[in-house]
Amino acid sequence: MNLSVVIATKDRAALLDAALASLRAQQHAPPFELVVVDNGSRDATPEVARAHGAAYAFVRESNRGAARNAGIAKATGDLVVFCDDDVLTPPHFLAAHARAHAAEIFPLAVSGPIVNVPSPEHRPAPSAANYSRAFFVTCNVSVRRASLRAVGGFDEAFDLYGWEDTELGARLRAHGVRRAFAWDAYLWHIKPPTTESLEDALGKAIEKARMAAQFVRKMPTSRIKLATGAYSANLLRARVLAPPLLQPLVAGVATSTRVPAALASLARGVLLDSVYTEELGRQLRGR
């Protein structure tokens, strides 16, 4: 079994360098290749990829699905392992993914714990809190290349933020791919404590809502509606708890330095939920 590790990246050369270095330090892994897809970078990403001996592809348009499809096209391994550019992998990471697939009876989508850490120096072992029932999350998942090609890869119409990997997972599931969780196939996901601006987070919430509506229109099943929140009880809940008219007030609390940090964080979450569900309902109504 040969492996292809596909990483899509943009303008994060330093993080990519560390991720690739950790992957090159793998032990007891089957033969593997590194595939870097540059999604429009203007920094040293090409040089970093080549310094680590990775296959390199460039996709100018900002589209995660298109970038990862380019990686699949470049891949030659029987098994494709997806991870992000801001991760570090322990030396047994790829061997763990390979072992899970070696024992498979049905084609599998194998995921492992994603351990969020504030810096590269923090490398704790995974705990029960890192368990996930997600079927397909490209921060840490592997699947047969034949299965990806059989379903046509990522749907590049999901060209905004969110749901492109979940949508691919839904098609893989329908194609007979089963889910498996391998505790030893964990990685560390570097998430510094500094958060993105509220403006950027709101922009992502709106984009994610639009992609959620597109997902529901494509696959109008109960499972997808529950996953995206596109069901009546949830939309009503959001309108009652944080109606659109109150969004400016909630935003004020979320950005205030005069309230406790916990309250500001709670208000931020309520606001993002309100904006997401409002936009989702609007999109589902065709407005």
PDB file of N, CA, C and O in Angstrom, residues 52 64 69 113 124 129:
ATOM      1  N   HIS A  52      11.156  20.158   0.596  1.00  0.00           N
ATOM      2  CA  HIS A  52      10.787  18.905   1.267  1.00  0.00           C
ATOM      3  C   HIS A  52      10.521  17.784   0.263  1.00  0.00           C
ATOM      4  O   HIS A  52      10.058  16.700   0.659  1.00  0.00           O
ATOM      5  N   ARG A  64     -11.271  25.537  -2.041  1.00  0.00           N
ATOM      6  CA  ARG A  64     -10.672  24.393  -1.348  1.00  0.00           C
ATOM      7  C   ARG A  64     -10.910  23.086  -2.095  1.00  0.00           C
ATOM      8  O   ARG A  64     -10.035  22.231  -2.172  1.00  0.00           O
ATOM      9  N   ASN A  69      -8.842  18.653  -5.271  1.00  0.00           N
ATOM     10  CA  ASN A  69      -8.977  17.834  -6.483  1.00  0.00           C
ATOM     11  C   ASN A  69      -7.672  17.819  -7.272  1.00  0.00           C
ATOM     12  O   ASN A  69      -7.295  16.793  -7.844  1.00  0.00           O
ATOM     13  N   PRO A 113      -7.916  11.428  16.066  1.00  0.00           N
ATOM     14  CA  PRO A 113      -8.085  12.592  16.931  1.00  0.00           C
ATOM     15  C   PRO A 113      -7.345  13.819  16.387  1.00  0.00           C
ATOM     16  O   PRO A 113      -6.213  13.719  15.912  1.00  0.00           O
ATOM     17  N   PRO A 124       0.270  17.179  23.728  1.00  0.00           N
ATOM     18  CA  PRO A 124      -0.326  16.195  24.628  1.00  0.00           C
ATOM     19  C   PRO A 124      -0.862  14.983  23.868  1.00  0.00           C
ATOM     20  O   PRO A 124      -1.140  15.046  22.663  1.00  0.00           O
ATOM     21  N   ALA A 129     -11.947  13.691  24.972  1.00  0.00           N
ATOM     22  CA  ALA A 129     -12.512  14.914  24.399  1.00  0.00           C
ATOM     23  C   ALA A 129     -12.179  15.066  22.922  1.00  0.00           C
ATOM     24  O   ALA A 129     -12.828  15.852  22.215  1.00  0.00           O
TER      25      ALA A 129
END
